[in-house]
Structure formats: C-alpha cells, structure tokens
PDB file of C-alpha atoms and ligand atoms in Angstrom:
ATOM      1  CA  MET A 401    -159.456 141.537 -30.910  1.00 76.00           C
ATOM      2  CA  THR A 402    -157.315 138.827 -32.501  1.00 83.00           C
ATOM      3  CA  PRO A 403    -153.578 139.285 -31.847  1.00 89.00           C
ATOM      4  CA  PHE A 404    -151.606 140.792 -34.723  1.00 96.00           C
ATOM      5  CA  VAL A 405    -149.223 137.928 -35.516  1.00 98.00           C
ATOM      6  CA  ILE A 406    -146.496 138.281 -38.123  1.00 98.00           C
ATOM      7  CA  ALA A 407    -145.320 134.900 -39.465  1.00 98.00           C
ATOM      8  CA  VAL A 408    -141.874 134.939 -41.087  1.00 98.00           C
ATOM      9  CA  ASP A 409    -140.820 131.671 -42.708  1.00 98.00           C
ATOM     10  CA  GLY A 410    -138.050 130.666 -45.066  1.00 97.00           C
ATOM     11  CA  PRO A 411    -134.892 128.602 -45.525  1.00 96.00           C
ATOM     12  CA  ALA A 412    -131.582 128.852 -43.661  1.00 94.00           C
ATOM     13  CA  ALA A 413    -129.759 132.185 -43.809  1.00 93.00           C
ATOM     14  CA  SER A 414    -132.405 133.803 -46.012  1.00 95.00           C
ATOM     15  CA  GLY A 415    -132.463 136.892 -43.797  1.00 92.00           C
ATOM     16  CA  LYS A 416    -135.680 135.950 -42.018  1.00 94.00           C
ATOM     17  CA  GLY A 417    -134.151 136.349 -38.548  1.00 95.00           C
ATOM     18  CA  THR A 418    -132.989 139.887 -39.316  1.00 94.00           C
ATOM     19  CA  VAL A 419    -136.294 140.763 -40.970  1.00 97.00           C
ATOM     20  CA  ALA A 420    -138.229 139.352 -37.990  1.00 98.00           C
ATOM     21  CA  ALA A 421    -136.133 141.372 -35.504  1.00 98.00           C
ATOM     22  CA  ARG A 422    -136.628 144.598 -37.493  1.00 97.00           C
ATOM     23  CA  LEU A 423    -140.373 143.998 -37.751  1.00 98.00           C
ATOM     24  CA  GLY A 424    -140.510 143.435 -34.002  1.00 98.00           C
ATOM     25  CA  ASP A 425    -138.824 146.811 -33.411  1.00 98.00           C
ATOM     26  CA  LEU A 426    -140.942 148.656 -35.955  1.00 97.00           C
ATOM     27  CA  PHE A 427    -144.290 147.325 -34.833  1.00 97.00           C
ATOM     28  CA  GLY A 428    -143.410 147.080 -31.138  1.00 97.00           C
ATOM     29  CA  LEU A 429    -143.955 143.329 -30.949  1.00 98.00           C
ATOM     30  CA  PRO A 430    -142.029 140.577 -29.116  1.00 98.00           C
ATOM     31  CA  VAL A 431    -140.062 138.240 -31.417  1.00 98.00           C
ATOM     32  CA  LEU A 432    -139.569 134.479 -31.141  1.00 97.00           C
ATOM     33  CA  ASP A 433    -136.879 132.779 -33.221  1.00 97.00           C
ATOM     34  CA  THR A 434    -138.434 129.303 -33.291  1.00 98.00           C
ATOM     35  CA  GLY A 435    -135.291 127.820 -34.849  1.00 97.00           C
ATOM     36  CA  LEU A 436    -133.682 128.240 -31.419  1.00 98.00           C
ATOM     37  CA  LEU A 437    -136.181 125.752 -29.969  1.00 98.00           C
ATOM     38  CA  TYR A 438    -135.133 123.063 -32.443  1.00 98.00           C
ATOM     39  CA  ARG A 439    -131.476 123.984 -32.029  1.00 97.00           C
ATOM     40  CA  ALA A 440    -131.827 123.591 -28.246  1.00 98.00           C
ATOM     41  CA  VAL A 441    -133.543 120.211 -28.582  1.00 98.00           C
ATOM     42  CA  GLY A 442    -130.801 118.984 -30.946  1.00 98.00           C
ATOM     43  CA  VAL A 443    -127.928 120.219 -28.777  1.00 98.00           C
ATOM     44  CA  LEU A 444    -129.430 119.034 -25.468  1.00 97.00           C
ATOM     45  CA  THR A 445    -130.339 115.622 -26.889  1.00 98.00           C
ATOM     46  CA  GLU A 446    -126.790 115.155 -28.081  1.00 97.00           C
ATOM     47  CA  ARG A 447    -125.310 116.389 -24.793  1.00 96.00           C
ATOM     48  CA  ALA A 448    -127.441 113.875 -22.916  1.00 95.00           C
ATOM     49  CA  GLY A 449    -126.060 111.111 -25.140  1.00 95.00           C
ATOM     50  CA  GLY A 450    -129.474 110.567 -26.732  1.00 93.00           C
ATOM     51  CA  ASP A 451    -130.102 109.249 -30.236  1.00 96.00           C
ATOM     52  CA  LEU A 452    -131.191 112.096 -32.554  1.00 97.00           C
ATOM     53  CA  ASP A 453    -133.128 109.635 -34.699  1.00 97.00           C
ATOM     54  CA  ASP A 454    -135.150 108.460 -31.696  1.00 97.00           C
ATOM     55  CA  ALA A 455    -138.307 110.592 -31.832  1.00 98.00           C
ATOM     56  CA  ALA A 456    -139.378 109.780 -28.262  1.00 97.00           C
ATOM     57  CA  ALA A 457    -135.979 110.655 -26.764  1.00 97.00           C
ATOM     58  CA  ALA A 458    -135.830 114.001 -28.580  1.00 98.00           C
ATOM     59  CA  ALA A 459    -139.484 114.737 -27.740  1.00 98.00           C
ATOM     60  CA  ALA A 460    -138.758 114.176 -24.033  1.00 97.00           C
ATOM     61  CA  VAL A 461    -136.018 116.826 -24.268  1.00 97.00           C
ATOM     62  CA  ALA A 462    -138.427 119.145 -26.123  1.00 98.00           C
ATOM     63  CA  ALA A 463    -141.077 118.691 -23.429  1.00 97.00           C
ATOM     64  CA  GLY A 464    -138.591 119.689 -20.704  1.00 96.00           C
ATOM     65  CA  LEU A 465    -137.221 122.740 -22.519  1.00 97.00           C
ATOM     66  CA  SER A 466    -137.342 126.107 -20.748  1.00 93.00           C
ATOM     67  CA  ALA A 467    -136.996 129.609 -22.206  1.00 91.00           C
ATOM     68  CA  ALA A 468    -133.887 130.156 -20.065  1.00 92.00           C
ATOM     69  CA  GLN A 469    -132.048 127.531 -22.099  1.00 94.00           C
ATOM     70  CA  LEU A 470    -132.410 129.457 -25.363  1.00 95.00           C
ATOM     71  CA  GLY A 471    -129.648 131.986 -24.640  1.00 93.00           C
ATOM     72  CA  ASP A 472    -126.809 129.452 -24.901  1.00 95.00           C
ATOM     73  CA  PRO A 473    -124.281 130.643 -27.557  1.00 94.00           C
ATOM     74  CA  ALA A 474    -123.706 126.974 -28.499  1.00 95.00           C
ATOM     75  CA  LEU A 475    -127.102 127.110 -30.212  1.00 97.00           C
ATOM     76  CA  ARG A 476    -125.726 129.564 -32.811  1.00 94.00           C
ATOM     77  CA  THR A 477    -123.061 127.222 -34.161  1.00 93.00           C
ATOM     78  CA  ARG A 478    -122.990 125.422 -37.497  1.00 92.00           C
ATOM     79  CA  ALA A 479    -123.251 122.043 -35.752  1.00 94.00           C
ATOM     80  CA  ALA A 480    -126.377 123.143 -33.860  1.00 96.00           C
ATOM     81  CA  GLY A 481    -128.159 123.992 -37.136  1.00 94.00           C
ATOM     82  CA  GLU A 482    -127.544 120.479 -38.379  1.00 93.00           C
ATOM     83  CA  LEU A 483    -128.659 118.868 -35.084  1.00 96.00           C
ATOM     84  CA  ALA A 484    -131.793 121.045 -35.168  1.00 96.00           C
ATOM     85  CA  SER A 485    -132.849 119.926 -38.603  1.00 94.00           C
ATOM     86  CA  ARG A 486    -132.360 116.285 -37.631  1.00 96.00           C
ATOM     87  CA  VAL A 487    -134.655 116.452 -34.591  1.00 98.00           C
ATOM     88  CA  ALA A 488    -137.110 118.734 -36.453  1.00 97.00           C
ATOM     89  CA  VAL A 489    -138.203 115.838 -38.695  1.00 97.00           C
ATOM     90  CA  HIS A 490    -139.978 114.163 -35.743  1.00 98.00           C
ATOM     91  CA  GLN A 491    -143.670 114.968 -35.410  1.00 98.00           C
ATOM     92  CA  GLN A 492    -143.462 114.184 -31.672  1.00 98.00           C
ATOM     93  CA  VAL A 493    -140.813 116.872 -31.235  1.00 98.00           C
ATOM     94  CA  ARG A 494    -142.889 119.388 -33.183  1.00 98.00           C
ATOM     95  CA  ASP A 495    -145.962 118.533 -31.103  1.00 98.00           C
ATOM     96  CA  ALA A 496    -144.003 119.046 -27.876  1.00 98.00           C
ATOM     97  CA  LEU A 497    -142.970 122.561 -29.008  1.00 98.00           C
ATOM     98  CA  LEU A 498    -146.379 123.609 -30.313  1.00 98.00           C
ATOM     99  CA  ALA A 499    -147.985 124.979 -27.129  1.00 97.00           C
ATOM    100  CA  PHE A 500    -144.988 127.193 -26.309  1.00 97.00           C
ATOM    101  CA  GLN A 501    -145.100 128.755 -29.783  1.00 98.00           C
ATOM    102  CA  ARG A 502    -148.892 129.194 -29.795  1.00 97.00           C
ATOM    103  CA  ASP A 503    -148.779 130.793 -26.326  1.00 97.00           C
ATOM    104  CA  PHE A 504    -146.109 133.210 -27.520  1.00 97.00           C
ATOM    105  CA  ALA A 505    -148.188 134.062 -30.598  1.00 98.00           C
ATOM    106  CA  GLY A 506    -151.291 134.539 -28.458  1.00 97.00           C
ATOM    107  CA  GLN A 507    -149.901 137.411 -26.379  1.00 95.00           C
ATOM    108  CA  PRO A 508    -152.240 140.393 -26.289  1.00 92.00           C
ATOM    109  CA  GLY A 509    -151.129 142.813 -28.981  1.00 91.00           C
ATOM    110  CA  GLY A 510    -149.484 140.117 -31.044  1.00 97.00           C
ATOM    111  CA  ALA A 511    -146.002 138.825 -31.831  1.00 98.00           C
ATOM    112  CA  VAL A 512    -143.496 138.059 -34.561  1.00 98.00           C
ATOM    113  CA  LEU A 513    -142.429 134.426 -34.991  1.00 98.00           C
ATOM    114  CA  ASP A 514    -139.831 133.227 -37.460  1.00 98.00           C
ATOM    115  CA  GLY A 515    -139.257 129.661 -38.567  1.00 97.00           C
ATOM    116  CA  ARG A 516    -140.275 127.154 -41.222  1.00 97.00           C
ATOM    117  CA  ASP A 517    -143.911 126.351 -40.436  1.00 97.00           C
ATOM    118  CA  ILE A 518    -145.280 129.445 -38.712  1.00 98.00           C
ATOM    119  CA  GLY A 519    -147.624 130.472 -41.506  1.00 98.00           C
ATOM    120  CA  THR A 520    -148.611 126.902 -42.358  1.00 97.00           C
ATOM    121  CA  VAL A 521    -148.938 125.066 -39.014  1.00 97.00           C
ATOM    122  CA  ILE A 522    -148.265 127.180 -35.922  1.00 98.00           C
ATOM    123  CA  CYS A 523    -150.289 130.287 -36.862  1.00 98.00           C
ATOM    124  CA  PRO A 524    -152.204 129.522 -40.070  1.00 97.00           C
ATOM    125  CA  GLY A 525    -154.543 132.431 -39.318  1.00 96.00           C
ATOM    126  CA  ALA A 526    -151.746 135.022 -38.916  1.00 97.00           C
ATOM    127  CA  PRO A 527    -152.832 138.332 -40.501  1.00 97.00           C
ATOM    128  CA  ALA A 528    -149.327 138.950 -41.911  1.00 98.00           C
ATOM    129  CA  LYS A 529    -147.197 136.235 -43.520  1.00 98.00           C
ATOM    130  CA  LEU A 530    -143.864 136.488 -45.279  1.00 98.00           C
ATOM    131  CA  TYR A 531    -141.791 133.813 -46.938  1.00 98.00           C
ATOM    132  CA  VAL A 532    -138.221 135.106 -47.060  1.00 98.00           C
ATOM    133  CA  THR A 533    -135.827 133.438 -49.445  1.00 97.00           C
ATOM    134  CA  ALA A 534    -132.642 133.920 -51.504  1.00 97.00           C
ATOM    135  CA  THR A 535    -130.497 131.708 -53.720  1.00 98.00           C
ATOM    136  CA  PRO A 536    -128.490 128.988 -51.930  1.00 98.00           C
ATOM    137  CA  GLU A 537    -125.235 130.675 -53.005  1.00 98.00           C
ATOM    138  CA  VAL A 538    -126.155 134.026 -51.494  1.00 97.00           C
ATOM    139  CA  ARG A 539    -127.446 132.394 -48.329  1.00 97.00           C
ATOM    140  CA  ALA A 540    -124.217 130.388 -48.013  1.00 97.00           C
ATOM    141  CA  GLU A 541    -122.191 133.565 -48.391  1.00 96.00           C
ATOM    142  CA  ARG A 542    -124.167 135.274 -45.603  1.00 95.00           C
ATOM    143  CA  ARG A 543    -123.964 132.274 -43.270  1.00 94.00           C
ATOM    144  CA  TRP A 544    -120.256 131.875 -43.987  1.00 96.00           C
ATOM    145  CA  LYS A 545    -119.645 135.526 -43.019  1.00 95.00           C
ATOM    146  CA  GLN A 546    -121.756 135.121 -39.885  1.00 92.00           C
ATOM    147  CA  LEU A 547    -119.954 131.949 -38.752  1.00 93.00           C
ATOM    148  CA  SER A 548    -116.540 133.432 -39.539  1.00 94.00           C
ATOM    149  CA  GLY A 549    -117.509 136.528 -37.526  1.00 93.00           C
ATOM    150  CA  GLN A 550    -118.378 134.263 -34.599  1.00 90.00           C
ATOM    151  CA  GLY A 551    -114.870 132.795 -34.844  1.00 93.00           C
ATOM    152  CA  GLU A 552    -115.991 129.502 -36.338  1.00 91.00           C
ATOM    153  CA  PRO A 553    -113.477 128.529 -39.046  1.00 89.00           C
ATOM    154  CA  VAL A 554    -115.322 126.964 -41.988  1.00 94.00           C
ATOM    155  CA  GLY A 555    -115.037 127.080 -45.789  1.00 96.00           C
ATOM    156  CA  TYR A 556    -117.697 128.563 -48.079  1.00 97.00           C
ATOM    157  CA  ALA A 557    -118.126 125.271 -49.957  1.00 97.00           C
ATOM    158  CA  ASP A 558    -118.910 123.406 -46.739  1.00 96.00           C
ATOM    159  CA  VAL A 559    -121.473 126.026 -45.717  1.00 96.00           C
ATOM    160  CA  LEU A 560    -123.120 125.791 -49.147  1.00 97.00           C
ATOM    161  CA  ALA A 561    -123.264 122.005 -48.813  1.00 97.00           C
ATOM    162  CA  ASP A 562    -124.828 122.375 -45.328  1.00 94.00           C
ATOM    163  CA  ILE A 563    -127.460 124.734 -46.690  1.00 96.00           C
ATOM    164  CA  ARG A 564    -128.385 122.466 -49.598  1.00 96.00           C
ATOM    165  CA  ARG A 565    -128.619 119.434 -47.306  1.00 94.00           C
ATOM    166  CA  ARG A 566    -130.781 121.334 -44.818  1.00 93.00           C
ATOM    167  CA  ASP A 567    -133.075 122.721 -47.552  1.00 95.00           C
ATOM    168  CA  GLU A 568    -133.578 119.194 -48.827  1.00 95.00           C
ATOM    169  CA  ARG A 569    -134.261 117.688 -45.383  1.00 93.00           C
ATOM    170  CA  ASP A 570    -136.528 120.533 -44.208  1.00 93.00           C
ATOM    171  CA  GLY A 571    -138.487 120.579 -47.454  1.00 93.00           C
ATOM    172  CA  ALA A 572    -138.873 116.823 -47.937  1.00 95.00           C
ATOM    173  CA  ARG A 573    -139.878 115.783 -44.412  1.00 93.00           C
ATOM    174  CA  ASP A 574    -143.432 114.570 -43.738  1.00 94.00           C
ATOM    175  CA  ALA A 575    -143.871 116.605 -40.539  1.00 94.00           C
ATOM    176  CA  ALA A 576    -144.590 120.277 -41.308  1.00 93.00           C
ATOM    177  CA  PRO A 577    -142.286 120.528 -44.332  1.00 94.00           C
ATOM    178  CA  MET A 578    -140.839 123.951 -45.119  1.00 93.00           C
ATOM    179  CA  THR A 579    -143.103 125.539 -47.692  1.00 94.00           C
ATOM    180  CA  GLN A 580    -144.583 128.915 -48.565  1.00 97.00           C
ATOM    181  CA  ALA A 581    -148.133 129.266 -47.233  1.00 97.00           C
ATOM    182  CA  PRO A 582    -150.553 130.059 -50.076  1.00 97.00           C
ATOM    183  CA  ASP A 583    -151.348 133.440 -48.514  1.00 97.00           C
ATOM    184  CA  ALA A 584    -147.726 134.339 -47.650  1.00 98.00           C
ATOM    185  CA  GLU A 585    -146.002 137.162 -49.494  1.00 98.00           C
ATOM    186  CA  LEU A 586    -142.733 136.071 -51.133  1.00 98.00           C
ATOM    187  CA  LEU A 587    -139.713 138.218 -50.311  1.00 98.00           C
ATOM    188  CA  ASP A 588    -136.646 137.267 -52.337  1.00 97.00           C
ATOM    189  CA  THR A 589    -133.662 138.997 -50.708  1.00 96.00           C
ATOM    190  CA  THR A 590    -131.025 137.708 -53.164  1.00 97.00           C
ATOM    191  CA  GLU A 591    -130.311 141.171 -54.572  1.00 96.00           C
ATOM    192  CA  MET A 592    -131.177 143.124 -51.418  1.00 95.00           C
ATOM    193  CA  THR A 593    -129.187 144.683 -48.620  1.00 93.00           C
ATOM    194  CA  ILE A 594    -130.453 144.223 -45.060  1.00 91.00           C
ATOM    195  CA  GLU A 595    -131.963 147.726 -45.201  1.00 94.00           C
ATOM    196  CA  GLN A 596    -133.771 147.006 -48.456  1.00 96.00           C
ATOM    197  CA  ALA A 597    -135.096 143.668 -47.167  1.00 96.00           C
ATOM    198  CA  ALA A 598    -136.290 145.262 -43.918  1.00 96.00           C
ATOM    199  CA  ASP A 599    -137.971 148.058 -45.842  1.00 97.00           C
ATOM    200  CA  ALA A 600    -139.720 145.654 -48.234  1.00 98.00           C
ATOM    201  CA  ALA A 601    -140.890 143.591 -45.252  1.00 98.00           C
ATOM    202  CA  ARG A 602    -142.193 146.704 -43.512  1.00 98.00           C
ATOM    203  CA  ARG A 603    -144.282 147.630 -46.559  1.00 98.00           C
ATOM    204  CA  ILE A 604    -145.744 144.117 -46.796  1.00 98.00           C
ATOM    205  CA  VAL A 605    -146.656 144.147 -43.107  1.00 98.00           C
ATOM    206  CA  GLU A 606    -148.111 147.664 -43.201  1.00 98.00           C
ATOM    207  CA  ALA A 607    -150.431 146.597 -46.013  1.00 97.00           C
ATOM    208  CA  ALA A 608    -151.375 143.441 -44.112  1.00 97.00           C
ATOM    209  CA  ARG A 609    -152.015 145.463 -40.966  1.00 96.00           C
ATOM    210  CA  ALA A 610    -154.329 147.853 -42.821  1.00 96.00           C
ATOM    211  CA  ARG A 611    -156.340 144.863 -44.136  1.00 95.00           C
ATOM    212  CA  TRP A 612    -156.380 143.316 -40.638  1.00 94.00           C
ATOM    213  CA  GLN A 613    -157.557 146.572 -39.021  1.00 92.00           C
ATOM    214  CA  ALA A 614    -160.322 146.911 -41.601  1.00 93.00           C
ATOM    215  CA  SER A 615    -161.491 143.329 -41.030  1.00 90.00           C
ATOM    216  CA  GLU A 616    -161.311 143.686 -37.227  1.00 87.00           C
ATOM    217  CA  GLY A 617    -163.393 146.835 -37.495  1.00 78.00           C
ATOM    218  CA  THR A 618    -165.989 145.036 -39.576  1.00 67.00           C
ATOM    219  CA  SER A 619    -166.162 141.952 -37.371  1.00 60.00           C
ATOM    220  CA  GLY A 620    -166.378 144.125 -34.234  1.00 46.00           C
ATOM    221  CA  ARG A 621    -169.490 145.953 -35.495  1.00 46.00           C
TER     222      ARG A 621
HETATM  223  O1  CDP B1261    -130.895 130.179 -38.757  1.00 59.85           O
HETATM  224  P1  CDP B1261    -131.205 129.089 -39.710  1.00 59.85           P
HETATM  225  O2  CDP B1261    -132.158 129.516 -40.746  1.00 59.85           O
HETATM  226  O3  CDP B1261    -129.999 128.379 -40.207  1.00 59.85           O
HETATM  227  O4  CDP B1261    -131.921 127.949 -38.933  1.00 59.85           O
HETATM  228  P2  CDP B1261    -132.973 128.018 -37.784  1.00 59.85           P
HETATM  229  O5  CDP B1261    -134.105 128.919 -38.157  1.00 59.85           O
HETATM  230  O6  CDP B1261    -132.260 128.286 -36.523  1.00 59.85           O
HETATM  231  O7  CDP B1261    -133.547 126.525 -37.794  1.00 59.85           O
HETATM  232  C1  CDP B1261    -132.699 125.409 -37.596  1.00 59.85           C
HETATM  233  C2  CDP B1261    -133.456 124.175 -38.066  1.00 59.85           C
HETATM  234  O8  CDP B1261    -134.595 123.989 -37.208  1.00 59.85           O
HETATM  235  C3  CDP B1261    -134.036 124.240 -39.469  1.00 59.85           C
HETATM  236  O9  CDP B1261    -133.134 123.776 -40.458  1.00 59.85           O
HETATM  237  C4  CDP B1261    -135.269 123.352 -39.368  1.00 59.85           C
HETATM  238  O10 CDP B1261    -134.961 121.995 -39.584  1.00 59.85           O
HETATM  239  C5  CDP B1261    -135.708 123.499 -37.928  1.00 59.85           C
HETATM  240  N1  CDP B1261    -136.863 124.382 -37.757  1.00 59.85           N
HETATM  241  C6  CDP B1261    -138.118 123.869 -38.005  1.00 59.85           C
HETATM  242  O11 CDP B1261    -138.251 122.728 -38.417  1.00 59.85           O
HETATM  243  N2  CDP B1261    -139.228 124.620 -37.789  1.00 59.85           N
HETATM  244  C7  CDP B1261    -139.114 125.878 -37.351  1.00 59.85           C
HETATM  245  N3  CDP B1261    -140.234 126.581 -37.125  1.00 59.85           N
HETATM  246  C8  CDP B1261    -137.850 126.438 -37.107  1.00 59.85           C
HETATM  247  C9  CDP B1261    -136.732 125.670 -37.335  1.00 59.85           C
END
C-alpha cells in the first residue's frame, strides 16, 4: 500500500501550517513543517559565520542538520524566515534536505508535509495536495499578530514588505520555485477563519482519500 501523503504548499502566513497541523490530528498522521528545515539551515549558517549566498557552505550545514535542532524558538522569528528564504534558493541545500523529507513522507500509514515544493518536487505522487493561499495583506496581518504575540515588536508595513519580498524570491528562484502543482486543490483562506479553513481542507482531503482508497483497491486486485 502506498503511504497516504498529504502535501500542503503555499506562501508565507497563508495558514498552511495550521491547516497541516489540523489535518495531522484529524487523519492521525505525523506532520513535518519543512519550513523549519530551511529556517534551521539559515540560522545555523549565520551563527557559524557562514556566507548565506555560498551554496556549498549552507549545504554543509543542511547535511549536518538533526531533528533535535528543529525545536529552537529562534527558528520562529521574523529574521529566521528571511534567512530561510535566502538559503532555500540553493539547489545544493534543497538536495541535502531531500532524503529527510522523503523518509518522513514514506512512513507506513503516511504523513502530512507542509512547505513550498511538497506537491511539486518532494512528493509529486502524493494522493492529496493542497495549495493554501491568501492575499498578501491578510497574510501580513496574520503574521504581524503572530510575531507580536511572540513578543517581537514589528510594524505591519514591515511585515507586509517581508511577505512581498519572500513571495518574489520563493516564486522566482530556479530551484523548486513555489508554485501550485497542477493536481493541487487551491484553498484561498483570505475570507476564512481558522475553523473554516480547517474544515475546507478536511473536505478536500476526505475526497482525495476516497479516490486514493478506490485506486489502491483496484491496483491491489
Ligand atoms: O511560516 P512561513 O510560511 O513564513 O515560512 P516557512 O514555511 O517556515 O518557510 C520559510 C522559507 O523557507 C520560505 O520562505 C522558503 O524560502 C523556504 N522553504 C522552501 O523553500 N521550501 C519548503 N518546502 C519550505 C520552506
């Protein structure tokens, strides 16, 4: 039986992390926030005094990364998001993080992974794919509230500028640019509460699971 993988992609602060966590609870699957991997590589490269534009230096950090390093609260900061998107442009870094993500996705029973390239590069065969988005203004508002709640003083305008810059960099890069997979279901959360977004995601995944079960049944015969 192929693992039931749910791929959740989308831009910064679109709600994909929350949606992924809810889907994990609902379907009883482990969840990997792949953004944390890039955040860790960015933060650790900088801490080591490395050059973020040096693909080989950042890839060496990526190759040495361990799951235990992903719990660091420093990875949740505004600065870490920016560092992440800078190291994420390097194909070598992405290659170094590939096996970890594929192993996670390959767990018996399946998994939920959220990121930018899960449905396109990491798990192109995932039976359920969502592309979660919202307008830049709404995303900036959500991220601003989140950062303020974490005690990080920052203005809304700066957060909006961060989001626009990150969208541009993540979408324009050559290595696994952020894009909706052709078979991903679009979920625009601009006008939705968390509950509504989670509910819409659940319905999309239930339908995908029914199709997956039917196809598994057929291929198993
Ligand atoms: O939480 P937020 O959406 O702000 O960002 P994140 O998911 O933690 O990702 C931080 C950065 O890592 C993104 O802006 C991307 O540049 C990069 N990333 C990526 O390239 N591929 C992924 N699968 C996940 C994140």
